[in-house]
Amino acid sequence: MSARTKPPFRADHVGSFLRPAALLDARERNRKGEISRAQLREVEDVSIRDIVRFQEGLGLEGVTDGEFRRTYFHIDFLEQLSGIETKGGIAVSFHSASGNVDFAPPVMHITAPVRHVKPIQRDDFNFLRSVTKRTPKVTIPSPTMLHFRGGRGAISKEAYPELEPAFYDDVAGCYRAELKTLADAGCRYVQMDDTNLAYLCDPKMREGARQRGDDPHELPRRYARLINAAIAERPADMAVCVHLCRGNFRSAWAAEGGYEPVAEVLFNELAVDGYFLEYDDVRSGSFAPLRFVPKGKTVVLGLVSTKVGELESKDQLKRRIDEASKHVAVGQLCLSPQCGFSSTVHGNDIARESQAAKLRLVVETAREVWGDA
C-alpha cells in the first residue's frame, strides 16, 4: 500500500502529553507570582523541544507541542476570544475502572458579542515549526464547545437575543480568522477537539440537552453547519480533522455510547478530511457506524487506550483493524491512541514509560499493517 504523504498519518496521535515535573513546577510558580509569564514560556519552550524529540524518535510524522502551554484543552484557547468569560463550574461525574471522579471545570459564558481580536495559536505554531522537520499539528477546541455545556443559559441574551444566526455566525467567523492566521504562517494540519458530538451518543447526555431546551436529533446537524462555516475558507492543502472524545480527566470519562446516533451526519455532512475516533473499549460501541464513511475521508482508529497502563497487543490491534475494514476500506484507516495523555494539566494516571510504549506500539503496528507510518 502506498505511503501517506499528507495528514492524518497511518500512525498518528491526538495531541497532548504528560507534563514534565519542571513544567508543572514552573506553572505553579507563575500562578503564585514567583516567576513571570515570559519565564514560564522559557520553560515551556525547553519542554516542547524535548517532547518534539520524543515524538520524532518514535517515528511519528505528525508532531504537536504536547499542549504544554495549556491548562485545559479548550478553555485556554477559547477565553482569548473577546466576549468570553470563564465562571465557576458545572460538576461532572467522570467514571473510571477505579471509581468515579468528580470534577467541575470552569464553564465558558458568552457575555458580549464573540470576536477574534488577535492570533491565538500563531506564535505557538511558529515555535513548534522551528523545532521540527516533521509536520507540525495544531490542536484547537471545536467551536461547538462554546454552546453545548452551558447552552442558552450561558449565552447573554443582551449580546444574542436569538442564537440564530448571529451567535453561530460570529463563532464561525472567529474560527475563520484564526485559521487564516495559521494558514498564513504555514500551518497545514489542524485538529479540532470535540466532546459534544461524542456526548450526543450517550442517552443521558442527550436527555440533558433536551432538558436544556435543545433537540439532540438536530444538534449534530447544527454543529456540522457551524464547523463547516468555521473551516470554509481554509486553504485546499490544509488538512482539518475532528477528534471525538467522551471525556478525558485523570483516566476517567464522562460519556459512553456508540456512534450510531450521529454517524450519518458526522461522516456525510461534516466537511472535514478525517476523524479521530475513540475505539479503545466497549464504551464506543461497534464499528458498524463506519459504513457511513464516504470515499475520500480518513478514519483514525483510536484503539490504544491512554487511560490505562496495560499495553495492547499487536495481534489485538490488527484484528480490530481487520474488523473495522469490513465497514470501510482499510486504505481509509489509520491508527492512534484514543485520546491525549493529558487533556488537562492534571494528566492521566499512566506512567511515562507506558506513554512511550503505547505510541511505539501504534507506529510499529501501522508499519506492519500499511507498510508506512
XYZ file of C-alpha atoms in Angstrom:
373
model
C 0.000 0.000 0.000
C 1.393 3.417 -0.912
C 2.679 5.679 1.844
C 0.573 8.595 3.079
C 2.312 11.879 2.366
C -0.327 14.107 3.953
C -2.140 14.011 7.293
C -3.677 12.276 9.038
C -0.845 9.749 9.020
C -1.042 5.964 9.338
C 0.413 6.288 12.835
C -0.889 9.462 14.427
C -1.834 10.741 17.842
C -4.350 13.106 19.346
C -2.015 15.709 20.756
C -1.454 16.074 24.484
C 1.313 14.512 26.582
C 2.014 14.153 30.284
C 3.575 17.369 31.549
C 7.150 17.066 32.848
C 7.721 17.911 36.505
C 9.774 21.015 35.678
C 6.906 22.439 33.638
C 4.316 21.729 36.332
C 6.575 23.392 38.888
C 7.086 26.450 36.683
C 3.357 26.766 36.067
C 2.667 26.710 39.793
C 5.394 29.259 40.465
C 3.900 31.518 37.802
C 0.479 31.166 39.418
C 1.966 32.285 42.728
C 3.688 35.242 41.080
C 7.183 33.884 41.704
C 8.147 33.893 38.007
C 6.896 35.934 35.071
C 4.869 34.732 32.125
C 7.978 35.154 29.959
C 9.981 32.942 32.319
C 7.243 30.308 32.235
C 7.323 30.399 28.453
C 11.052 29.703 28.505
C 10.380 26.524 30.492
C 7.578 25.632 28.089
C 9.968 26.063 25.161
C 12.501 23.664 26.679
C 9.777 21.112 27.457
C 8.342 21.372 23.935
C 11.763 20.814 22.367
C 12.044 17.638 24.445
C 8.573 16.326 23.566
C 9.213 17.033 19.882
C 12.408 14.957 20.003
C 10.420 12.239 21.776
C 7.821 12.121 19.012
C 10.399 12.200 16.240
C 12.343 9.410 17.920
C 9.274 7.216 17.890
C 8.837 7.750 14.150
C 5.704 9.907 14.204
C 5.242 12.098 11.127
C 2.758 14.484 12.743
C 4.172 16.348 15.747
C 2.428 18.514 18.364
C 3.705 20.709 21.181
C 2.069 18.353 23.663
C -0.403 21.129 24.549
C 2.260 22.134 27.081
C 1.158 25.777 27.063
C -2.370 24.918 28.229
C -4.184 24.056 31.428
C -7.275 22.748 29.632
C -7.524 21.536 26.056
C -10.259 24.068 25.298
C -10.505 26.913 27.805
C -7.039 28.422 27.274
C -7.871 28.883 23.583
C -11.486 29.981 23.812
C -11.061 32.576 26.563
C -8.744 34.509 24.255
C -11.747 35.396 22.136
C -13.396 38.680 23.080
C -16.774 38.256 24.765
C -15.870 35.018 26.580
C -15.576 34.701 30.354
C -14.989 31.618 32.490
C -17.103 31.323 35.599
C -17.473 28.724 38.326
C -18.022 25.215 37.091
C -20.669 22.595 36.437
C -19.921 19.387 38.324
C -19.428 16.389 36.071
C -19.074 12.839 37.331
C -16.263 11.117 35.457
C -16.020 7.339 35.552
C -13.057 5.010 35.627
C -12.223 1.426 36.456
C -11.199 2.507 39.952
C -14.334 4.550 40.673
C -15.899 7.917 39.994
C -14.038 11.221 39.867
C -15.995 14.427 40.440
C -14.677 17.398 38.509
C -16.070 20.872 37.878
C -14.019 22.602 35.187
C -14.801 26.276 34.567
C -17.729 26.958 32.269
C -17.422 29.493 29.492
C -20.048 32.224 29.383
C -20.684 34.489 26.433
C -21.099 37.956 27.928
C -20.692 40.088 24.790
C -20.536 39.555 21.017
C -17.813 36.998 20.259
C -14.871 38.448 18.336
C -11.445 37.270 17.202
C -9.223 40.112 18.380
C -5.740 38.589 17.996
C -3.997 35.486 16.660
C -4.268 32.775 19.310
C -2.092 29.875 18.138
C 0.173 31.546 15.594
C 3.185 32.172 17.852
C 2.900 28.691 19.345
C 2.755 27.190 15.852
C 5.766 29.204 14.710
C 7.806 27.897 17.630
C 6.718 24.305 17.019
C 7.557 24.540 13.332
C 11.005 25.945 14.190
C 11.961 22.885 16.239
C 10.824 20.041 13.972
C 11.314 18.881 10.408
C 8.128 16.799 10.605
C 4.574 18.036 10.028
C 3.545 20.328 12.904
C -0.041 19.762 14.024
C -2.086 22.410 15.822
C -4.882 21.191 18.069
C -7.722 23.577 18.881
C -11.117 23.078 20.515
C -14.136 22.647 18.307
C -16.368 25.724 18.033
C -19.208 23.627 19.461
C -17.514 23.924 22.852
C -18.979 27.423 23.142
C -22.518 26.074 23.116
C -23.114 22.561 24.393
C -22.093 22.608 28.052
C -23.815 25.828 29.056
C -26.453 26.011 26.333
C -28.677 29.049 26.010
C -28.248 29.790 29.717
C -24.536 30.574 29.294
C -25.078 32.960 26.372
C -26.039 36.553 27.134
C -29.463 37.486 25.803
C -28.293 41.078 25.598
C -25.451 40.069 23.293
C -27.521 37.488 21.426
C -31.293 37.856 21.804
C -31.533 34.983 19.316
C -28.857 32.401 18.671
C -29.815 32.005 15.020
C -27.976 33.088 13.065
C -25.898 35.752 14.831
C -24.239 33.664 17.558
C -23.244 30.804 15.290
C -22.139 33.201 12.537
C -19.931 35.128 14.951
C -18.293 31.978 16.333
C -17.638 30.640 12.836
C -16.158 33.997 11.841
C -13.727 33.866 14.758
C -12.523 30.458 13.663
C -12.145 31.522 10.040
C -9.979 34.410 11.196
C -7.841 32.159 13.401
C -7.397 29.538 10.678
C -6.323 32.297 8.291
C -3.581 33.433 10.675
C -2.414 29.833 10.961
C -2.578 29.245 7.221
C -0.620 32.425 6.543
C 2.042 31.176 8.967
C 2.299 27.915 7.024
C 0.163 25.578 9.135
C -1.328 22.738 7.116
C -2.542 20.308 9.794
C -5.277 21.270 12.260
C -7.271 19.087 14.608
C -10.488 20.231 16.284
C -11.229 18.503 19.580
C -14.948 17.949 20.062
C -16.534 16.276 23.070
C -20.058 17.272 22.147
C -20.711 15.132 19.098
C -19.488 12.169 21.159
C -21.577 13.201 24.168
C -24.616 13.182 21.870
C -24.065 9.438 21.500
C -24.874 8.984 25.207
C -28.601 8.645 26.101
C -28.096 10.509 29.389
C -26.282 13.373 27.696
C -28.957 13.543 25.007
C -31.606 13.808 27.697
C -29.604 16.540 29.417
C -29.535 18.514 26.164
C -33.266 18.049 25.791
C -33.864 19.378 29.310
C -31.804 22.476 28.438
C -34.157 23.114 25.557
C -32.078 21.654 22.711
C -33.105 18.932 20.281
C -30.457 16.167 20.434
C -31.524 14.982 16.989
C -30.974 18.410 15.425
C -27.843 19.445 17.336
C -25.429 17.269 15.317
C -26.640 18.926 12.111
C -26.398 22.394 13.639
C -22.909 21.624 14.876
C -21.896 20.277 11.476
C -23.024 23.527 9.845
C -21.089 25.512 12.460
C -17.862 23.561 11.912
C -18.277 23.729 8.147
C -18.672 27.503 8.295
C -15.629 27.713 10.575
C -13.357 25.906 8.098
C -14.954 27.179 4.892
C -12.043 29.432 3.879
C -9.112 27.170 4.771
C -6.541 26.533 2.031
C -7.188 23.475 -0.102
C -3.979 21.882 1.177
C -4.790 22.341 4.876
C -5.933 19.048 6.412
C -8.589 19.511 9.087
C -9.608 16.609 11.299
C -12.047 16.359 14.170
C -11.397 14.306 17.286
C -14.420 12.963 19.138
C -13.883 12.444 22.860
C -16.148 11.159 25.627
C -14.187 12.930 28.352
C -10.576 12.532 29.464
C -9.687 13.585 33.000
C -7.263 11.635 35.185
C -8.001 8.434 33.267
C -11.759 8.876 33.659
C -14.525 9.547 31.133
C -17.885 11.319 31.203
C -19.925 9.680 28.446
C -20.431 6.404 26.634
C -22.351 5.056 23.688
C -21.714 4.022 20.084
C -21.546 6.492 17.183
C -24.815 5.412 15.584
C -26.893 8.458 16.729
C -24.535 10.894 14.960
C -22.793 8.750 12.344
C -24.684 9.721 9.205
C -24.319 13.443 9.921
C -20.760 13.087 11.208
C -19.415 11.364 8.135
C -21.540 12.912 5.392
C -22.451 16.444 6.494
C -19.219 17.420 8.246
C -16.743 18.710 5.653
C -13.526 17.644 7.402
C -10.799 15.413 5.984
C -10.509 12.934 8.808
C -11.892 11.694 12.102
C -10.041 10.632 15.228
C -12.473 8.217 16.867
C -12.296 6.609 20.289
C -12.485 2.849 19.991
C -10.441 1.677 22.962
C -13.210 -0.210 24.786
C -16.900 -1.093 24.792
C -17.902 2.497 25.629
C -17.559 3.377 21.951
C -19.728 0.612 20.547
C -19.138 -1.326 17.342
C -17.512 -0.390 14.053
C -20.869 -0.632 12.230
C -21.354 3.186 12.060
C -18.257 3.344 9.838
C -20.471 2.095 6.985
C -21.473 5.755 6.505
C -17.891 6.910 5.790
C -17.678 8.048 2.148
C -14.694 7.519 -0.103
C -12.040 10.171 0.247
C -12.328 10.553 4.017
C -9.980 9.060 6.595
C -10.812 7.459 9.933
C -8.098 7.260 12.568
C -8.993 4.367 14.834
C -8.231 5.186 18.468
C -7.658 1.595 19.508
C -4.920 2.202 22.075
C -6.068 3.480 25.452
C -4.403 6.481 27.092
C -6.365 5.831 30.279
C -4.713 2.605 31.458
C -1.118 1.470 31.503
C -1.759 -2.054 30.292
C -0.271 -2.399 26.820
C -2.449 -3.690 23.994
C -1.031 -6.413 21.742
C -0.248 -6.014 18.054
C -2.390 -9.047 17.250
C -5.324 -7.495 19.072
C -4.931 -4.216 17.180
C -4.598 -5.991 13.834
C -7.757 -7.993 14.487
C -9.681 -4.822 15.293
C -8.360 -3.026 12.213
C -9.473 -6.005 10.144
C -12.896 -5.856 11.781
C -13.221 -2.137 11.025
C -12.187 -2.751 7.405
C -15.370 -4.751 6.901
C -17.240 -1.434 7.067
C -14.761 0.984 5.442
C -11.804 0.292 3.150
C -8.580 -0.411 5.031
C -6.847 2.216 2.877
C -9.047 4.846 4.544
C -7.957 3.807 8.026
C -5.144 4.924 10.300
C -4.214 4.167 13.914
C -3.749 6.284 17.043
C -4.307 6.332 20.794
C -7.934 7.020 21.629
C -7.241 10.402 23.238
C -4.427 12.552 24.507
C -2.448 11.556 27.583
C -3.171 14.840 29.351
C -6.242 16.707 28.098
C -5.914 18.834 31.228
C -2.734 19.775 33.051
C -3.543 17.077 35.645
C -2.690 14.220 33.259
C -3.976 10.678 33.123
C -2.972 8.069 35.703
C -0.420 6.422 33.457
C 3.363 6.119 33.627
C 5.610 7.964 31.208
C 7.071 4.616 30.192
C 3.573 3.453 29.213
C 3.022 6.628 27.202
C 6.130 5.834 25.161
C 5.302 2.135 24.826
C 1.801 2.817 23.567
C 2.933 5.273 20.918
C 5.725 2.924 19.855
C 3.087 0.199 19.512
C 0.981 2.468 17.288
C 3.913 3.195 14.974
C 5.086 -0.421 14.744
C 1.571 -1.758 14.145
C 0.877 0.837 11.450
C 4.066 -0.109 9.620
C 3.154 -3.769 9.693
C -0.445 -3.207 8.550
C 0.030 -0.472 5.937
C 3.737 -0.564 5.214
C 4.281 3.012 6.394
C 3.621 5.233 9.383
